[in-house]
Amino acid sequence: MKYSSIPSAQTVVYNCKANGINNIVISPGSRNAPLTIGFSEDPSFNCYSIVDERCAAFFALGIAQQSKKPVALLCSSGSALLNYYPAIAEAYYSDIPLVIITADRPPHKIDIGDGQTIRQENVFQNHIGYSANLKLDIRNTNPLGLGDTEGSQQVSIQRYNEEELLKALNIAFQDKMPVHINVPFEEPLYGVVGKPLMLTIGAVRKEQENPFVEDLDEFIKLWNTAKRKMILVGVHDPSHEVQELLDSVANDPSVIVFTETTSNLHHPNFFGSIDSIIAPIEKSKDKEELFQKLRPEILLTFGGLIVSKKIKAFLRKFTPEHHWHIDPKKANNTFFCLSHHFKVQPIQFFEVFNGGLVSQPSNYFSFWNSVKKGYQVKRQEYMAQIPFSDMLAFHHIFKNVPNGYQLQLANSSTIRYAQLFDLDPSLHVFCNRGTSGIDGSTSTAIGASIVHEDPTLFITGDLSFFYDSNALWNNHIRSDFRIIVLNNEGGGIFRILPGQEDTENFETFFETVHHMDASHLCQMYQMEYQMAENEKELDMALTSFFGKSDKPKLLEIKTPRVLNNKILLSYFDFIS
């Protein structure tokens, strides 16, 4: 086996290996050659080559999202690492551990006019758990060979580098945060040795679940006396344990549980389409009275960011008396009324909390459940009468997704349409809701599919898909990977948001009208391509789309650009 001749390169590789970081996503370059040699020559690492650094970072994020372990990213110096930033921000806000390893020039070569030299130290400081700026090995710090204290200086540098690495890796493992390790290298870069150096390997502290010791008596008393309690769940990984604990709470007539597509929680008593409850109230002449009737005395939240803008607007205006949030790290004051933060995992909280609960007589659940049943009937009626559109396409897609699939959703219109439908509980649903950007959704889905046992379906809009088309420049796409692109020839969500108008400026600078399709991309990247332009073609395509194949498949659904927003907005009128 070959090893880089540079001590700091060996140190980084050894520490990753010793601490179980075995997935390495490498973008090609010269300055990172010492690290690339170290990782790629060691068979204990799974090395993935992704040329585009932005795609590489989201690809790594997808792997970490599913494996729940840190994934390492490796790139060259200069502008390369700046392309990591969108995925780093997403990882930061989604609590996903990435270890970003960037090669750098020696300090004395920064700001002297050389190419691909930028100020890399602490470049991600606003969205990173820790920045470890390693020191240049002594063999390169003195290019003229002057001085006689190289040995002692190198020992000091080695000790410093090891300590910095350990700090960074501990934060990645313990706090589930991205960390940055910046490693300066001087040429020559490609030197190798047959035997490794004798290095000290630091072991990270493995994550430990602290016992929940907070006294809940007063909180349970408040809960048991309240007539209106709302539980709202944001982004949440599938969990049978949390599901079972929440099921018992949901049987209380004074409790309503609002979930989202990304909550991965299902129960007949849960309210899974939040906007279908709130939108009709907004249109009612009795909206003040109805909103007061929906207003909870206690709001209990857990999980990540909330998709529904309507529930956020409602709870910010009709604030609960108490808002409690459950999360071991952070509590976003999303509704501007946060009163208590339980710093614990939801499963630990409910194991204690449920033991003291007493059901409270109330019509809170029964009233809103009757509203839910009403809109469910009306939704079926509406689907039966609307023309071909985004909404009808989603209706057919979700009826046909096989059980057990991983479902990766792009942001913007895709995730918001998904909120309106009831998905099968066997589906595992994910979406980049940390920053909620359209960039990187395809790359994330492909990375996630690598480590997920079941097949993956990725649903996306056209702008998001074309924006991240380099994601397909990837030799790791499984043959059972499926993509559905809703192509309405522009940013359809801008026709739904306030400010929509039929002008040339709007179509050019907001909606971004185009006439592209995905057929040529599929031909270039050797994917099977299907296209549907009406309901009959869509139904026919879906009958074979999920079948076994030798190549990944893409289904492009073309819908009417100027009709989709009218059909969606009319849906809320119809169910009202």
Coordinates of C-alpha atoms in Angstrom, one line a residue:
M1 CA 0.0 0.0 0.0
K2 CA 1.2 3.5 -0.8
Y3 CA 1.3 6.4 1.7
S4 CA 1.9 10.1 1.1
S5 CA 5.3 11.2 2.2
I6 CA 3.8 14.3 3.8
P7 CA 3.2 13.8 7.6
S8 CA 0.0 16.0 7.8
A9 CA -1.6 14.1 4.9
Q10 CA -0.9 10.8 6.7
T11 CA -2.2 12.2 9.9
V12 CA -5.6 13.3 8.4
V13 CA -6.1 9.9 6.7
Y14 CA -5.1 7.9 9.7
N15 CA -7.4 9.8 12.0
C16 CA -10.4 9.5 9.7
K17 CA -9.7 5.7 9.4
A18 CA -9.3 5.2 13.2
N19 CA -12.6 7.0 13.9
G20 CA -14.7 5.1 11.4
I21 CA -15.1 7.8 8.7
N22 CA -15.0 5.4 5.7
N23 CA -17.0 7.4 3.0
I24 CA -14.8 9.9 1.2
V25 CA -16.1 12.1 -1.7
I26 CA -13.1 13.4 -3.7
S27 CA -13.1 16.1 -6.4
P28 CA -10.0 16.0 -8.6
G29 CA -7.2 18.5 -8.2
S30 CA -3.5 18.7 -7.8
R31 CA -3.0 20.4 -4.4
N32 CA -5.1 17.7 -2.7
A33 CA -2.9 14.9 -4.2
P34 CA -1.3 13.9 -0.9
L35 CA -4.7 13.2 0.6
T36 CA -6.2 11.7 -2.5
I37 CA -3.3 9.2 -2.5
G38 CA -3.8 8.3 1.1
F39 CA -7.5 7.8 0.9
S40 CA -7.7 6.0 -2.5
E41 CA -4.8 3.7 -1.8
D42 CA -6.4 2.3 1.4
P43 CA -9.1 -0.3 0.7
S44 CA -10.9 0.5 4.0
F45 CA -12.3 3.7 2.5
N46 CA -15.2 3.9 0.0
C47 CA -13.9 6.7 -2.3
Y48 CA -16.3 8.4 -4.7
S49 CA -15.0 10.7 -7.5
I50 CA -17.3 13.6 -8.2
V51 CA -15.9 16.4 -10.4
D52 CA -18.3 19.2 -9.6
E53 CA -17.6 20.3 -6.0
R54 CA -21.1 21.7 -5.4
C55 CA -22.6 18.3 -6.5
A56 CA -19.9 16.5 -4.5
A57 CA -20.9 18.2 -1.3
F58 CA -24.6 17.5 -1.7
F59 CA -23.8 13.9 -2.7
A60 CA -21.8 13.6 0.5
L61 CA -24.7 15.2 2.4
G62 CA -27.1 12.6 1.1
I63 CA -24.8 9.7 2.3
A64 CA -24.5 11.3 5.7
Q65 CA -28.2 12.0 5.9
Q66 CA -28.9 8.2 5.6
S67 CA -25.8 6.7 7.3
K68 CA -26.0 9.1 10.3
K69 CA -22.2 9.1 10.2
P70 CA -19.8 11.8 9.2
V71 CA -18.8 11.8 5.5
A72 CA -15.5 13.4 4.4
L73 CA -15.2 15.8 1.4
L74 CA -11.9 16.4 -0.2
C75 CA -11.0 19.1 -2.8
S76 CA -8.1 21.1 -4.1
S77 CA -7.3 24.7 -3.1
G78 CA -8.8 28.0 -4.3
S79 CA -12.2 28.4 -5.8
A80 CA -12.9 24.7 -5.6
L81 CA -13.8 24.7 -1.9
L82 CA -16.2 27.7 -2.2
N83 CA -18.5 25.5 -4.2
Y84 CA -19.0 23.4 -1.1
Y85 CA -20.7 26.3 0.7
P86 CA -24.4 25.7 -0.2
A87 CA -24.2 22.1 1.1
I88 CA -22.3 23.1 4.2
A89 CA -25.1 25.6 5.1
E90 CA -27.7 22.9 4.5
A91 CA -25.7 20.5 6.7
Y92 CA -25.3 23.1 9.4
Y93 CA -29.1 23.8 9.7
S94 CA -30.1 20.1 9.2
D95 CA -27.7 18.7 11.8
I96 CA -25.8 16.5 9.3
P97 CA -22.1 15.8 10.0
L98 CA -19.7 16.6 7.1
V99 CA -15.9 16.6 7.4
I100 CA -14.7 19.1 4.8
I101 CA -11.0 18.6 4.1
T102 CA -9.5 21.3 1.8
A103 CA -5.9 21.4 0.5
D104 CA -4.3 24.8 0.8
R105 CA -1.1 26.6 -0.4
P106 CA 1.6 27.4 2.2
P107 CA 1.0 30.6 4.2
H108 CA 3.8 32.4 2.5
K109 CA 2.2 31.9 -0.9
I110 CA -1.1 33.5 -0.1
D111 CA -1.8 36.9 -1.5
I112 CA 1.4 37.0 -3.7
G113 CA -0.4 36.7 -7.0
D114 CA -0.3 32.9 -7.6
G115 CA -3.3 31.2 -9.2
Q116 CA -5.9 29.4 -7.0
T117 CA -4.6 31.0 -3.8
I118 CA -7.4 32.5 -1.7
R119 CA -7.7 33.1 2.0
Q120 CA -9.1 29.6 3.0
E121 CA -8.7 29.7 6.8
N122 CA -12.0 30.0 8.5
V123 CA -13.8 30.6 5.2
F124 CA -16.9 28.8 6.3
Q125 CA -16.9 30.2 9.8
N126 CA -20.6 31.3 10.0
H127 CA -21.9 27.8 9.1
I128 CA -19.4 25.4 10.6
G129 CA -19.0 23.7 13.9
Y130 CA -15.3 24.0 14.0
S131 CA -12.4 25.2 11.7
A132 CA -9.2 23.3 12.1
N133 CA -6.4 25.1 10.3
L134 CA -3.4 22.7 10.3
K135 CA 0.2 23.9 10.2
L136 CA 2.6 23.2 7.3
D137 CA 5.1 20.4 8.0
I138 CA 8.6 21.6 8.8
R139 CA 10.1 20.0 5.7
N140 CA 8.3 22.7 3.7
T141 CA 8.2 25.7 6.0
N142 CA 11.9 26.4 5.4
P143 CA 12.5 26.0 1.6
L144 CA 16.1 27.0 1.9
G145 CA 16.9 24.4 4.5
L146 CA 18.1 26.9 7.1
G147 CA 18.1 26.3 10.8
D148 CA 18.9 23.3 13.0
T149 CA 15.8 22.9 15.0
E150 CA 13.6 21.2 12.4
G151 CA 13.1 18.0 14.5
S152 CA 11.7 19.8 17.5
Q153 CA 9.6 22.1 15.4
Q154 CA 8.1 19.2 13.5
V155 CA 7.2 17.5 16.8
S156 CA 5.4 20.6 17.9
I157 CA 3.6 21.0 14.5
Q158 CA 2.6 17.3 14.6
R159 CA 1.2 17.6 18.1
Y160 CA -0.8 20.7 17.2
N161 CA -2.2 19.1 14.0
E162 CA -3.3 16.0 15.9
E163 CA -5.1 18.1 18.6
E164 CA -6.9 20.2 16.0
L165 CA -8.0 17.2 14.1
L166 CA -9.4 15.6 17.2
K167 CA -11.3 18.7 18.2
A168 CA -12.9 18.9 14.7
L169 CA -13.8 15.2 14.6
N170 CA -15.3 15.3 18.1
I171 CA -17.7 18.1 17.1
A172 CA -18.7 16.3 13.9
F173 CA -19.5 13.1 15.8
Q174 CA -20.9 14.6 19.0
D175 CA -22.8 17.6 17.7
K176 CA -23.7 16.4 14.2
M177 CA -22.3 19.4 12.6
P178 CA -20.1 20.1 9.5
V179 CA -16.4 20.8 10.4
H180 CA -13.6 22.3 8.2
I181 CA -10.1 20.9 8.2
N182 CA -7.7 23.1 6.1
V183 CA -4.4 21.5 5.3
P184 CA -1.5 23.5 3.7
F185 CA 0.9 21.6 1.3
E186 CA 4.1 22.6 -0.4
E187 CA 5.3 20.9 -3.5
P188 CA 6.3 18.2 -4.3
L189 CA 2.8 16.8 -3.8
Y190 CA 3.0 13.3 -5.3
G191 CA 5.8 11.7 -3.2
V192 CA 4.9 8.3 -1.7
V193 CA 6.5 5.9 0.8
G194 CA 5.9 2.2 1.4
K195 CA 5.6 2.4 5.2
P196 CA 3.5 4.7 7.3
L197 CA 4.9 7.1 9.9
M198 CA 4.4 6.2 13.6
L199 CA 1.6 8.6 14.4
T200 CA -0.5 9.2 17.5
I201 CA -4.2 8.5 16.6
G202 CA -6.8 10.4 18.6
A203 CA -10.1 8.6 19.3
V204 CA -13.2 10.7 19.3
R205 CA -15.7 10.6 22.1
K206 CA -18.6 8.5 20.8
E207 CA -22.1 10.0 21.1
Q208 CA -23.7 9.3 24.4
E209 CA -27.3 9.8 25.3
N210 CA -27.5 11.6 28.6
P211 CA -30.3 10.5 30.9
F212 CA -33.3 12.8 31.0
V213 CA -33.4 14.3 34.5
E214 CA -35.7 17.4 34.1
D215 CA -38.7 17.5 36.4
L216 CA -41.8 17.4 34.2
D217 CA -44.5 17.6 37.0
E218 CA -45.4 21.2 36.4
F219 CA -45.5 20.7 32.6
I220 CA -47.7 17.6 32.9
K221 CA -50.1 19.5 35.2
L222 CA -50.4 22.3 32.6
W223 CA -50.9 19.8 29.9
N224 CA -53.6 17.8 31.8
T225 CA -55.6 20.9 32.5
A226 CA -55.5 22.5 29.0
K227 CA -58.5 21.9 26.7
R228 CA -56.6 22.6 23.4
K229 CA -53.1 21.1 22.9
M230 CA -51.3 21.1 19.5
I231 CA -48.3 19.0 18.6
L232 CA -46.5 20.1 15.5
V233 CA -43.7 18.0 14.0
G234 CA -41.3 19.3 11.4
V235 CA -38.6 17.3 9.6
H236 CA -38.1 14.0 11.4
D237 CA -36.4 10.8 10.4
P238 CA -38.6 7.7 10.4
S239 CA -38.8 6.2 13.9
H240 CA -41.0 3.3 15.1
E241 CA -40.3 4.2 18.7
V242 CA -41.4 7.9 18.4
Q243 CA -44.4 6.8 16.3
E244 CA -45.6 4.4 19.1
L245 CA -45.1 7.0 21.8
L246 CA -46.9 9.7 19.8
D247 CA -49.8 7.4 18.9
S248 CA -50.9 7.2 22.6
V249 CA -50.9 11.0 22.9
A250 CA -53.0 11.4 19.7
N251 CA -55.9 9.5 21.3
D252 CA -56.5 12.4 23.7
P253 CA -59.6 14.4 22.5
S254 CA -57.9 17.6 23.6
V255 CA -54.9 17.1 21.3
I256 CA -54.4 17.5 17.6
V257 CA -51.2 16.4 15.9
F258 CA -50.1 18.3 12.8
T259 CA -47.5 16.5 10.7
E260 CA -45.8 17.3 7.4
T261 CA -44.7 15.1 4.6
T262 CA -41.1 15.2 6.0
S263 CA -42.3 14.3 9.5
N264 CA -42.5 10.6 8.6
L265 CA -45.2 10.0 11.2
H266 CA -48.6 8.6 10.4
H267 CA -51.8 7.9 12.3
P268 CA -55.5 8.1 11.4
N269 CA -55.8 10.9 14.0
F270 CA -53.0 13.0 12.7
F271 CA -53.5 16.0 10.5
G272 CA -51.1 15.5 7.5
S273 CA -52.2 18.3 5.2
I274 CA -52.0 21.5 7.3
D275 CA -52.7 23.9 4.6
S276 CA -56.0 22.1 3.8
I277 CA -57.1 23.0 7.3
I278 CA -55.9 26.6 7.4
A279 CA -56.5 27.9 3.9
P280 CA -60.3 27.5 4.1
I281 CA -60.3 29.4 7.4
E282 CA -58.4 32.3 5.7
K283 CA -61.2 32.5 3.1
S284 CA -64.1 32.3 5.7
K285 CA -66.1 35.3 6.8
D286 CA -65.8 33.8 10.3
K287 CA -62.0 33.4 10.2
E288 CA -61.3 35.3 13.4
E289 CA -63.7 33.0 15.3
L290 CA -62.3 29.9 13.6
F291 CA -58.7 30.8 14.2
Q292 CA -59.4 31.4 17.9
K293 CA -61.1 27.9 18.0
L294 CA -57.9 26.4 16.4
R295 CA -55.5 28.4 18.6
P296 CA -53.8 26.0 21.1
E297 CA -53.2 26.8 24.7
I298 CA -50.1 24.7 24.6
L299 CA -48.0 24.1 21.5
L300 CA -45.5 21.2 21.6
T301 CA -43.0 21.0 18.8
F302 CA -40.1 18.8 17.7
G303 CA -38.3 18.0 14.5
G304 CA -36.6 20.3 12.0
L305 CA -37.9 23.2 9.9
I306 CA -41.6 23.6 9.1
V307 CA -42.7 23.8 5.4
S308 CA -46.1 25.2 5.8
K309 CA -46.1 29.0 5.7
K310 CA -49.8 29.1 6.7
I311 CA -49.2 27.3 10.1
K312 CA -46.3 29.7 10.8
A313 CA -48.4 32.8 10.0
F314 CA -51.3 31.4 12.1
L315 CA -49.2 30.6 15.2
R316 CA -47.4 33.9 15.0
K317 CA -50.6 35.9 15.1
F318 CA -52.7 33.6 17.3
T319 CA -49.9 32.7 19.7
P320 CA -50.3 29.9 22.2
E321 CA -49.9 30.6 25.9
H322 CA -47.0 28.1 26.1
H323 CA -44.7 26.9 23.4
W324 CA -42.4 24.0 24.3
H325 CA -39.8 22.6 21.9
I326 CA -38.0 19.2 22.2
D327 CA -34.4 19.0 20.8
P328 CA -31.1 18.1 22.3
K329 CA -29.3 21.0 20.7
K330 CA -31.4 23.9 19.6
A331 CA -34.9 25.5 19.7
N332 CA -35.8 27.9 17.0
N333 CA -38.2 30.6 18.1
T334 CA -40.2 30.1 14.9
F335 CA -43.5 31.5 16.3
F336 CA -42.0 34.2 18.5
C337 CA -43.4 32.7 21.7
L338 CA -41.0 30.0 22.8
S339 CA -41.4 29.4 26.6
H340 CA -39.4 26.2 27.2
H341 CA -36.7 24.1 25.6
F342 CA -36.4 20.5 26.5
K343 CA -32.8 19.6 25.7
V344 CA -33.4 15.9 25.0
Q345 CA -34.3 13.5 22.2
P346 CA -38.1 13.3 21.5
I347 CA -38.1 9.6 22.4
Q348 CA -36.6 10.2 25.8
F349 CA -39.1 13.1 26.5
F350 CA -42.2 11.1 25.6
E351 CA -41.1 8.1 27.5
V352 CA -41.3 10.2 30.7
F353 CA -44.0 12.7 29.7
N354 CA -46.6 10.1 28.6
G355 CA -46.5 8.3 32.0
G356 CA -48.2 11.2 33.7
L357 CA -50.8 12.2 31.1
V358 CA -54.6 12.2 31.7
S359 CA -57.1 12.6 28.9
Q360 CA -59.0 15.8 29.0
P361 CA -62.7 16.0 27.9
S362 CA -62.7 18.4 24.9
N363 CA -64.2 18.8 21.4
Y364 CA -60.9 20.2 20.1
F365 CA -59.9 17.1 18.1
S366 CA -63.5 16.0 17.1
F367 CA -64.3 19.4 15.6
W368 CA -61.2 19.7 13.5
N369 CA -61.3 16.0 12.6
S370 CA -64.7 16.6 11.0
V371 CA -63.1 19.5 9.0
K372 CA -60.3 17.1 7.9
K373 CA -62.8 14.5 6.8
G374 CA -64.7 17.1 4.8
Y375 CA -61.7 18.3 2.9
Q376 CA -60.6 14.7 2.2
V377 CA -63.9 14.0 0.4
K378 CA -63.7 17.4 -1.4
R379 CA -60.1 16.7 -2.5
Q380 CA -61.2 13.5 -4.2
E381 CA -64.1 15.3 -5.9
Y382 CA -61.7 18.0 -7.1
M383 CA -59.2 15.6 -8.5
A384 CA -61.9 13.9 -10.6
Q385 CA -62.8 17.2 -12.4
I386 CA -59.6 19.1 -12.9
P387 CA -57.6 19.0 -16.2
F388 CA -54.1 17.7 -16.5
S389 CA -51.8 19.8 -14.4
D390 CA -49.1 19.7 -11.7
M391 CA -51.6 18.9 -9.0
L392 CA -53.3 16.0 -11.0
A393 CA -49.8 14.7 -11.9
F394 CA -48.8 14.5 -8.2
H395 CA -52.1 12.8 -7.4
H396 CA -51.3 10.0 -9.9
I397 CA -47.6 9.8 -8.8
F398 CA -48.3 9.3 -5.1
K399 CA -51.0 6.6 -5.9
N400 CA -48.3 4.6 -7.8
V401 CA -45.1 4.9 -5.8
P402 CA -44.4 1.3 -4.6
N403 CA -44.4 0.6 -0.8
G404 CA -41.1 0.9 0.9
Y405 CA -39.4 3.4 -1.4
Q406 CA -37.2 6.1 -0.2
L407 CA -38.8 9.3 -1.4
Q408 CA -36.4 12.3 -2.0
L409 CA -38.2 15.6 -2.7
A410 CA -36.8 18.8 -4.2
N411 CA -37.7 22.1 -2.7
S412 CA -40.0 24.9 -4.0
S413 CA -43.3 23.6 -5.6
T414 CA -42.4 19.9 -5.2
I415 CA -42.4 19.8 -1.4
R416 CA -45.4 22.1 -1.2
Y417 CA -47.5 20.0 -3.5
A418 CA -46.5 16.9 -1.6
Q419 CA -47.9 18.4 1.6
L420 CA -51.4 18.2 0.1
F421 CA -51.5 14.5 -0.3
D422 CA -51.6 11.4 2.0
L423 CA -48.5 9.3 1.4
D424 CA -48.2 5.7 2.3
P425 CA -46.6 5.2 5.7
S426 CA -44.1 2.8 4.3
L427 CA -42.4 5.6 2.4
H428 CA -39.3 7.3 3.9
V429 CA -39.4 11.0 2.9
F430 CA -36.5 13.4 2.9
C431 CA -36.0 16.9 1.6
N432 CA -33.2 19.5 2.1
R433 CA -35.1 21.8 4.5
G434 CA -32.2 23.2 6.4
T435 CA -31.9 26.1 4.0
S436 CA -34.7 25.0 1.7
G437 CA -32.7 25.9 -1.5
I438 CA -33.3 24.3 -4.9
D439 CA -29.6 23.7 -5.4
G440 CA -28.2 20.2 -4.8
S441 CA -31.5 18.3 -4.5
T442 CA -30.6 15.8 -7.2
S443 CA -27.1 15.3 -5.9
T444 CA -28.4 14.7 -2.4
A445 CA -30.9 12.1 -3.6
I446 CA -28.3 10.2 -5.5
G447 CA -25.9 10.2 -2.5
A448 CA -28.8 9.1 -0.2
S449 CA -29.6 6.3 -2.6
I450 CA -26.1 4.9 -2.3
V451 CA -26.5 3.8 1.3
H452 CA -30.3 3.3 1.4
E453 CA -31.3 -0.4 1.2
D454 CA -34.6 0.2 -0.8
P455 CA -35.0 1.9 -4.2
T456 CA -35.1 5.7 -4.3
L457 CA -37.6 7.9 -6.1
F458 CA -36.5 11.6 -6.5
I459 CA -39.3 14.1 -7.5
T460 CA -38.3 17.5 -8.7
G461 CA -39.3 20.6 -10.6
D462 CA -37.7 21.5 -13.9
L463 CA -35.6 24.5 -12.6
S464 CA -34.3 22.6 -9.7
F465 CA -33.4 19.7 -11.9
F466 CA -31.6 21.6 -14.7
Y467 CA -29.9 23.8 -12.0
D468 CA -28.3 20.6 -10.6
S469 CA -27.9 18.7 -13.9
N470 CA -24.2 18.0 -13.1
A471 CA -25.5 15.7 -10.5
L472 CA -25.9 13.1 -13.3
W473 CA -22.2 13.3 -14.0
N474 CA -21.8 10.5 -11.6
N475 CA -20.7 6.9 -11.9
H476 CA -22.5 5.8 -8.8
I477 CA -26.2 6.0 -9.8
R478 CA -28.0 2.7 -9.0
S479 CA -30.1 1.1 -11.7
D480 CA -33.1 1.2 -9.5
F481 CA -32.8 5.0 -9.0
R482 CA -35.8 6.8 -10.4
I483 CA -36.3 10.5 -11.2
I484 CA -39.6 12.3 -12.0
V485 CA -39.3 15.8 -13.4
L486 CA -42.4 18.0 -13.4
N487 CA -41.6 20.4 -16.3
N488 CA -43.9 23.4 -16.5
E489 CA -41.3 25.4 -18.4
G490 CA -40.4 27.7 -15.6
G491 CA -40.5 28.5 -11.9
G492 CA -44.1 27.7 -11.3
I493 CA -44.1 28.6 -7.6
F494 CA -43.7 32.3 -8.6
R495 CA -47.1 32.1 -10.2
I496 CA -48.5 31.0 -6.8
L497 CA -46.7 33.6 -4.6
P498 CA -48.0 37.1 -4.2
G499 CA -46.8 39.5 -6.9
Q500 CA -47.5 37.2 -9.9
E501 CA -48.3 39.1 -13.1
D502 CA -48.4 38.2 -16.8
T503 CA -45.6 40.5 -18.0
E504 CA -42.4 39.9 -20.0
N505 CA -40.3 41.0 -17.0
F506 CA -42.1 38.6 -14.7
E507 CA -41.7 35.7 -17.1
T508 CA -38.0 36.5 -17.7
F509 CA -36.7 37.4 -14.2
F510 CA -39.0 35.6 -11.8
E511 CA -40.7 32.6 -13.5
T512 CA -37.7 32.1 -15.8
V513 CA -39.5 30.7 -18.8
H514 CA -37.6 28.1 -20.9
H515 CA -38.3 25.4 -23.5
M516 CA -35.8 22.7 -22.4
D517 CA -36.5 19.1 -21.7
A518 CA -34.4 16.3 -20.1
S519 CA -34.2 13.9 -23.1
H520 CA -30.7 15.0 -24.2
L521 CA -29.3 14.8 -20.6
C522 CA -30.6 11.3 -20.3
Q523 CA -29.0 10.4 -23.6
M524 CA -25.7 11.8 -22.5
Y525 CA -25.7 10.1 -19.1
Q526 CA -27.2 6.8 -20.3
M527 CA -30.5 6.9 -18.4
E528 CA -33.8 5.5 -19.7
Y529 CA -36.1 8.4 -20.7
Q530 CA -39.9 8.6 -20.7
M531 CA -42.2 11.5 -21.3
A532 CA -45.9 12.2 -20.5
E533 CA -48.0 15.2 -21.6
N534 CA -51.4 14.1 -20.5
E535 CA -53.2 12.0 -17.9
K536 CA -53.5 8.9 -20.2
E537 CA -49.8 9.0 -21.1
L538 CA -48.8 9.5 -17.4
D539 CA -50.9 6.5 -16.3
M540 CA -49.3 4.3 -19.0
A541 CA -45.8 5.5 -18.1
L542 CA -46.2 4.8 -14.4
T543 CA -47.2 1.2 -15.0
S544 CA -43.7 0.3 -16.1
F545 CA -41.6 3.1 -14.6
F546 CA -40.9 1.4 -11.3
G547 CA -40.1 -2.0 -12.9
K548 CA -36.6 -3.5 -12.9
S549 CA -34.1 -2.1 -15.4
D550 CA -30.4 -2.1 -16.2
K551 CA -30.3 1.7 -16.1
P552 CA -31.7 4.4 -13.9
K553 CA -34.9 5.9 -15.3
L554 CA -36.2 9.4 -15.7
L555 CA -39.9 10.3 -16.3
E556 CA -40.5 13.9 -17.5
I557 CA -44.1 15.1 -17.1
K558 CA -44.9 18.3 -19.1
T559 CA -47.7 20.4 -17.6
P560 CA -49.4 23.7 -18.7
R561 CA -47.3 26.6 -17.4
V562 CA -50.2 29.2 -17.1
L563 CA -52.8 26.8 -15.7
N564 CA -51.1 25.1 -12.7
N565 CA -51.3 28.1 -10.3
K566 CA -55.0 28.6 -11.1
I567 CA -55.8 24.9 -10.4
L568 CA -53.9 24.9 -7.1
L569 CA -55.4 28.1 -5.8
S570 CA -58.9 27.0 -6.9
Y571 CA -58.4 23.8 -4.8
F572 CA -58.5 25.9 -1.6
D573 CA -61.6 27.6 -2.8
F574 CA -63.2 24.3 -3.7
I575 CA -62.6 22.6 -0.3
S576 CA -63.8 25.8 1.5

